[in-house]
Amino acid sequence: MAKKTIEDIDLKDKKVLVRVDFNVPLKDGVIGDDTRIKAALPTIQYVIDHDGKAILFSHLGRVKTEEDKAGKSLAPVAKRLGELLGKEVTFVPETRGAELEAAIANMKDGDVLVFENTRFEDVDGKKESKNDPELGKYWASLGDVFVNDAFGTAHRAHASNVGIASTGIPTVAGFLMEKEIKFIGEAVEDPKRPMIAILGGAKVSDKIGVIKNLIPKADKIMIGGGMTYTFYAAKGMKIGKSLVETDKIDLAKELIAEAGDKLVLPIDNVCAAEFSNDVPTETIEGEIEGDVMALDIGPASVALFAETLAGAKTVVWNGPMGVFEMSNFANGTIGVCEAIANLEGATTIIGGGDSAAAAEQLGFADKFTHISTGGGASLELLEGKTLPGLAAINDK
Ligand code: ADP
Ligand code: MG
């Protein structure tokens, strides 16, 4: 999967099209979290330092109608980018046309320009999201080379990634994209062993692809979170009123058979009579008797998982161990997060929006080797799927 990167091409005097992920939370024109803008800085700075002209673009939110455009302009993002870079950033409130073309023609080496939300092109026939070839061709015509640094949309074939690349313009990965491919790609395809996967979250149905892909590749697979109880049901264990997907019980049976002793399930669970943080909890070992639901893995399970993790060289974690949003059911996720964070000499990776949020919220984020920035894209990489946005980048 060796792909060309921004370091493999000459940028001097070039108009460098850079697809970034500026899909930040915006409310009343105020950016709630600028992590994604900061994450794009190394690639942008590299273009500036190498005398290229950086033409940046991104989607922001979903835009289907003219009314949807309100509050989805990239203007505040361009402003914030200027502050972060400490230099002037030109914003063009258009996705195509004379104003954009003139602004690009006026750029000098090292200049930075941002043009409007690519999804504004979705209002009239979903041109961006359906990868209208004319749009990809038009955007490609604005530059000399194309740098794709938007990992978060790499699992989608849109005009602003696949469309531009497929015109034949030289297409390379930015630093963020490169990092994602390196860490997640290597963890799955060529991991240092033992490689251990910890999979949680709400539903088996969301993670089937990941479990299936990782069974032959991982040395151990630990399961936690809501999907645990579908596996319990598959083993004929009682689960009280815990979350279960009855139509996935047969599949869970197959996965159990396929994984054999690689599969490690929780041995105790924190249960409550209601899905609430305000009712008493009890820790139940083994089968879940009574009219309660399991909302977190218990302390014995955390100890078992920590023991299983000892000596791991690669750890991939996707999905919280319980309903960590409620303090009564956060200890399983905290415990596992801590166990991974304390591993020495291991490459530790989080793929998954909620698991990343949990690590962030629990204060462990800086203890991981890599926290993926793309929820859906990282899940699809873990599933072993070919990501169209990634496939469209030139091979080394
Ligand atoms: P990720 O985004 O990391 O891939 P998911 O979206 O699959 O994770 O799952 C996260 C959600 O799963 C959280 O909102 C959490 O509350 C929920 N969850 C975890 N354990 C349970 C459980 N035992 N019962 C119900 N929901 C659960
Ligand atoms: Mg999620």
XYZ file of C-alpha atoms and ligand atoms in Angstrom:
424
model
C 0.000 0.000 0.000
C 2.975 2.299 -0.483
C 1.594 5.595 -1.710
C 3.387 8.697 -2.931
C 3.438 11.490 -0.404
C 3.877 15.221 -0.555
C 7.601 14.657 0.047
C 7.866 12.806 -3.260
C 6.946 15.768 -5.473
C 8.322 19.161 -6.373
C 6.086 21.993 -5.153
C 8.074 25.068 -6.163
C 5.991 27.557 -8.186
C 3.220 24.950 -8.365
C -0.454 25.515 -7.748
C -1.001 22.840 -5.112
C -4.574 21.663 -4.649
C -4.948 20.355 -1.107
C -8.077 18.466 -0.036
C -8.121 18.933 3.732
C -10.602 17.900 6.381
C -11.933 21.174 7.778
C -15.235 19.586 8.805
C -15.249 21.289 12.204
C -18.193 21.808 14.557
C -19.578 25.287 13.821
C -22.295 27.089 15.764
C -23.395 30.630 14.939
C -20.142 31.146 13.081
C -18.027 30.047 16.061
C -15.717 27.040 15.754
C -16.365 24.628 18.637
C -13.172 22.625 18.210
C -10.276 23.463 15.886
C -8.451 20.115 16.208
C -9.012 19.306 12.550
C -7.616 22.642 11.381
C -4.529 22.101 13.539
C -4.176 18.556 12.200
C -3.909 19.941 8.649
C -1.167 22.461 9.518
C 1.912 20.274 8.857
C 0.839 19.666 5.257
C -0.118 23.311 4.656
C 3.099 24.585 6.237
C 5.099 22.188 4.075
C 3.545 23.626 0.915
C 4.344 27.172 2.111
C 7.913 26.271 3.066
C 8.508 24.668 -0.318
C 7.262 27.690 -2.291
C 4.047 26.165 -3.515
C 0.711 27.974 -3.735
C -1.668 26.253 -1.346
C -5.237 26.054 -2.645
C -7.253 24.470 0.167
C -10.755 23.042 0.103
C -12.963 20.841 2.254
C -16.528 19.877 2.921
C -18.292 21.098 6.053
C -21.446 19.381 7.243
C -24.207 18.214 4.942
C -25.652 20.568 2.365
C -28.695 19.523 0.358
C -30.683 22.691 -0.126
C -29.963 26.390 -0.567
C -31.117 26.944 3.053
C -28.601 24.359 4.325
C -25.787 26.661 3.229
C -26.500 29.031 6.103
C -23.851 28.556 8.767
C -21.842 26.090 6.657
C -19.435 28.527 5.019
C -15.721 27.863 5.418
C -15.132 31.600 6.009
C -14.648 31.246 9.820
C -12.322 28.301 9.204
C -10.170 30.344 6.806
C -9.988 33.092 9.417
C -8.924 30.654 12.152
C -6.377 29.095 9.788
C -4.850 32.531 9.232
C -4.461 32.985 12.993
C -2.877 29.557 13.391
C -0.461 30.069 10.488
C 0.246 33.651 11.439
C -0.193 34.782 7.861
C -2.820 36.071 5.500
C -5.249 33.505 4.123
C -7.431 34.486 1.166
C -10.989 33.188 1.315
C -13.053 32.885 -1.854
C -16.768 32.415 -1.174
C -17.243 30.353 -4.346
C -16.606 26.759 -5.384
C -16.022 27.707 -9.015
C -16.022 30.641 -11.404
C -14.229 33.814 -12.401
C -13.612 35.150 -8.878
C -11.936 31.913 -7.800
C -9.874 31.657 -10.980
C -8.707 35.270 -10.691
C -7.744 34.819 -7.039
C -5.697 31.739 -7.919
C -4.025 33.550 -10.819
C -2.975 36.282 -8.374
C -1.309 33.898 -5.917
C 2.429 34.103 -5.230
C 4.606 31.264 -3.992
C 3.864 30.537 -0.331
C 0.363 32.067 -0.487
C -2.628 30.288 1.015
C -6.163 30.351 -0.343
C -9.289 28.596 0.896
C -12.332 28.214 -1.298
C -15.891 27.561 -0.244
C -17.424 24.342 1.169
C -17.244 21.664 -1.542
C -20.700 20.435 -0.584
C -22.249 23.688 -1.745
C -21.997 21.835 -5.080
C -24.485 19.285 -3.709
C -27.412 21.700 -3.852
C -27.701 21.318 -7.582
C -27.588 17.567 -8.255
C -25.151 16.341 -5.583
C -22.193 17.044 -7.855
C -19.632 16.714 -5.040
C -21.061 13.687 -3.226
C -21.952 11.801 -6.389
C -18.562 12.538 -7.938
C -19.777 14.388 -10.995
C -16.866 13.987 -13.465
C -17.197 17.510 -14.836
C -16.725 18.953 -11.317
C -13.649 16.832 -10.564
C -12.192 17.883 -13.916
C -12.897 21.555 -13.221
C -11.255 21.505 -9.785
C -8.272 19.577 -11.175
C -7.882 22.307 -13.847
C -7.253 24.869 -11.086
C -3.961 23.279 -10.004
C -0.787 21.520 -11.082
C -0.663 18.803 -8.413
C -3.136 17.328 -5.941
C -2.447 16.529 -2.300
C -5.148 14.515 -0.547
C -4.930 14.981 3.216
C -8.577 14.286 4.071
C -8.470 10.820 5.598
C -11.930 11.273 7.124
C -13.535 11.171 3.668
C -11.191 8.590 2.118
C -13.943 5.945 2.327
C -16.103 8.025 0.001
C -15.651 8.589 -3.735
C -16.428 12.271 -4.040
C -15.489 14.823 -6.700
C -13.079 16.574 -4.296
C -10.954 13.470 -3.768
C -11.505 10.657 -6.301
C -12.904 12.969 -8.992
C -9.836 15.205 -9.070
C -7.390 12.292 -8.779
C -8.960 10.337 -11.605
C -8.241 13.111 -14.122
C -4.632 11.963 -14.021
C -3.243 14.985 -12.153
C -0.259 13.903 -9.987
C -1.915 12.821 -6.717
C -0.099 12.294 -3.426
C -0.931 11.853 0.263
C -0.522 14.665 2.791
C 1.100 14.032 6.178
C -2.138 13.294 8.004
C -3.238 10.798 5.380
C 0.227 9.232 5.393
C 0.118 8.780 9.175
C -3.275 7.123 9.081
C -2.239 4.700 6.342
C 0.979 3.905 8.160
C -0.450 3.216 11.605
C -3.797 1.608 10.855
C -2.600 -0.050 7.658
C 0.458 -1.589 9.316
C -1.418 -2.611 12.461
C -3.786 -4.641 10.343
C -1.574 -5.879 7.506
C 1.853 -6.265 9.054
C 1.666 -5.853 12.848
C 4.413 -6.430 15.378
C 3.193 -9.378 17.432
C 1.449 -10.157 19.592
C -1.290 -8.021 18.049
C -4.354 -7.604 20.201
C -7.669 -6.078 19.189
C -10.149 -4.701 21.699
C -13.548 -4.167 20.191
C -16.504 -2.600 21.910
C -19.278 -0.162 21.231
C -22.968 -0.611 20.994
C -23.730 -3.129 18.301
C -22.312 -6.292 16.750
C -23.873 -5.236 13.448
C -21.603 -2.147 13.321
C -18.467 -4.181 13.932
C -19.033 -7.463 12.052
C -16.654 -6.454 9.274
C -13.921 -5.501 11.742
C -14.284 -8.674 13.813
C -14.253 -10.869 10.699
C -11.197 -9.162 9.244
C -9.263 -9.230 12.506
C -9.943 -12.818 13.611
C -7.281 -14.298 11.315
C -4.905 -11.352 11.844
C -4.997 -10.737 15.604
C -3.470 -12.947 18.273
C -6.311 -12.134 20.668
C -9.625 -10.345 20.245
C -11.296 -8.958 23.324
C -14.931 -7.981 23.165
C -16.633 -5.449 25.420
C -19.483 -2.957 25.275
C -23.045 -3.593 24.243
C -22.162 -6.270 21.712
C -20.877 -8.537 24.496
C -24.385 -9.668 25.308
C -25.181 -10.885 21.809
C -22.084 -13.081 22.214
C -23.333 -14.202 25.651
C -26.701 -15.089 24.102
C -24.872 -17.056 21.406
C -23.228 -19.080 24.163
C -26.622 -19.762 25.719
C -25.979 -17.485 28.677
C -28.688 -15.414 30.339
C -28.405 -11.667 29.674
C -31.338 -10.133 31.570
C -32.526 -7.100 29.639
C -29.098 -6.172 28.255
C -28.736 -4.925 24.693
C -29.000 -7.829 22.249
C -29.355 -8.191 18.497
C -31.366 -11.379 18.164
C -30.820 -11.496 14.407
C -27.048 -11.543 14.978
C -26.925 -14.444 17.457
C -26.220 -17.031 14.759
C -23.484 -14.856 13.342
C -21.997 -14.473 16.838
C -21.977 -18.284 17.104
C -19.999 -18.482 13.854
C -17.545 -15.818 15.012
C -17.035 -17.656 18.316
C -16.295 -20.893 16.447
C -13.987 -19.155 13.989
C -12.019 -17.268 16.640
C -11.598 -20.233 18.997
C -9.394 -19.341 21.955
C -8.413 -16.005 20.407
C -11.727 -14.608 21.620
C -11.845 -13.175 25.138
C -15.236 -12.144 26.556
C -15.905 -10.210 29.775
C -16.391 -12.393 32.870
C -18.323 -9.878 34.953
C -20.508 -6.869 34.229
C -21.840 -3.776 35.952
C -25.624 -3.916 35.759
C -28.578 -1.689 36.606
C -32.352 -1.975 36.465
C -32.583 1.009 34.126
C -30.503 2.824 31.504
C -29.710 5.573 33.985
C -26.906 6.926 36.113
C -29.288 7.516 39.019
C -30.179 3.969 39.978
C -28.134 1.515 42.096
C -25.653 -0.713 40.258
C -24.508 -4.263 40.927
C -21.583 -6.213 39.574
C -22.669 -9.637 38.362
C -20.263 -12.453 37.543
C -20.981 -14.707 34.589
C -24.595 -15.076 33.474
C -26.839 -12.098 34.062
C -29.708 -13.273 36.220
C -32.650 -11.036 36.987
C -34.372 -8.096 35.373
C -31.263 -5.914 34.912
C -29.154 -4.695 32.013
C -25.384 -4.830 31.703
C -24.001 -1.369 30.980
C -20.272 -1.867 31.563
C -17.716 -4.615 31.965
C -16.779 -5.319 35.599
C -13.460 -5.085 37.489
C -12.604 -8.789 37.034
C -12.985 -8.339 33.271
C -10.747 -5.267 33.320
C -8.124 -7.314 35.203
C -8.463 -10.172 32.708
C -8.143 -7.777 29.750
C -5.105 -6.073 31.325
C -3.486 -9.475 31.882
C -4.210 -10.491 28.285
C -2.699 -7.218 27.064
C 0.598 -7.775 28.871
C 3.424 -8.109 26.360
C 1.353 -6.904 23.416
C 3.368 -5.154 20.699
C 0.398 -3.819 18.724
C -2.991 -2.892 20.153
C -5.969 -1.766 18.129
C -8.864 -0.427 20.157
C -12.251 0.369 18.675
C -15.369 0.987 20.728
C -15.937 1.746 24.436
C -16.396 -1.069 26.970
C -19.590 0.367 28.426
C -21.859 3.379 28.494
C -18.897 5.584 29.417
C -20.981 8.739 28.999
C -22.501 7.892 32.414
C -20.004 7.901 35.290
C -21.403 4.695 36.854
C -20.538 2.808 33.672
C -17.243 4.419 32.693
C -14.856 2.312 34.788
C -14.520 -0.509 32.265
C -13.496 1.920 29.527
C -11.209 3.830 31.913
C -9.572 0.593 33.082
C -8.939 -0.735 29.589
C -7.780 2.667 28.384
C -5.317 2.823 31.279
C -4.072 -0.714 30.651
C -3.364 0.100 26.998
C -1.813 3.465 27.880
C 0.600 1.804 30.336
C 1.924 -0.786 27.897
C 5.598 -0.348 27.221
C 7.064 -0.619 23.752
C 3.725 -1.231 22.104
C 2.181 0.568 19.150
C -1.258 1.552 20.411
C -3.968 2.738 18.080
C -7.492 4.004 18.559
C -9.830 3.863 15.609
C -13.377 4.993 16.212
C -15.080 8.251 17.076
C -16.466 7.354 20.481
C -13.357 5.510 21.655
C -11.234 8.501 20.655
C -13.655 10.793 22.519
C -13.475 8.509 25.565
C -9.651 8.558 25.615
C -9.739 12.331 25.190
C -12.325 12.815 27.928
C -10.537 10.465 30.316
C -7.215 12.249 29.809
C -5.327 9.395 28.136
C -5.168 10.772 24.610
C -1.435 11.611 24.676
C -0.554 8.076 25.838
C -1.523 6.481 22.545
C 0.752 6.113 19.540
C -2.015 7.096 17.157
C -5.610 8.232 17.453
C -7.316 8.069 14.119
C -9.106 11.205 12.966
C -11.574 9.388 10.733
C -14.420 7.405 12.296
C -15.964 5.765 9.249
C -12.713 5.687 7.268
C -10.728 4.038 10.064
C -13.481 1.472 10.581
C -13.364 0.580 6.889
C -9.560 0.277 6.976
C -9.910 -2.058 9.975
C -12.448 -4.025 7.954
C -9.759 -4.530 5.329
C -11.740 -2.633 2.700
C -10.184 -0.651 -0.127
C -10.857 3.031 0.487
C -11.552 4.789 -2.836
C -9.915 8.059 -1.732
C -6.794 6.172 -0.764
C -6.742 3.925 -3.820
C -6.802 7.038 -6.027
C -3.453 8.267 -4.650
C -0.467 7.458 -6.899
C 1.587 4.432 -5.867
C 5.241 4.941 -5.029
P -16.936 3.938 18.187
O -17.502 5.256 17.754
O -15.691 4.094 19.024
O -16.727 3.019 17.016
P -19.555 2.893 18.800
O -20.208 4.050 18.118
O -19.622 1.591 18.143
O -18.018 3.250 19.146
O -20.226 2.692 20.233
C -20.268 3.690 21.219
C -21.531 3.647 22.006
O -21.770 2.357 22.558
C -21.468 4.587 23.188
O -22.394 5.628 23.004
C -21.811 3.711 24.386
O -22.688 4.347 25.300
C -22.489 2.522 23.762
N -22.404 1.331 24.627
C -21.295 0.775 25.127
N -21.586 -0.263 25.940
C -22.923 -0.365 25.965
C -23.849 -1.243 26.652
N -23.422 -2.203 27.465
N -25.171 -1.046 26.437
C -25.596 -0.052 25.619
N -24.789 0.798 24.958
C -23.466 0.652 25.117
Mg -19.573 5.858 17.240
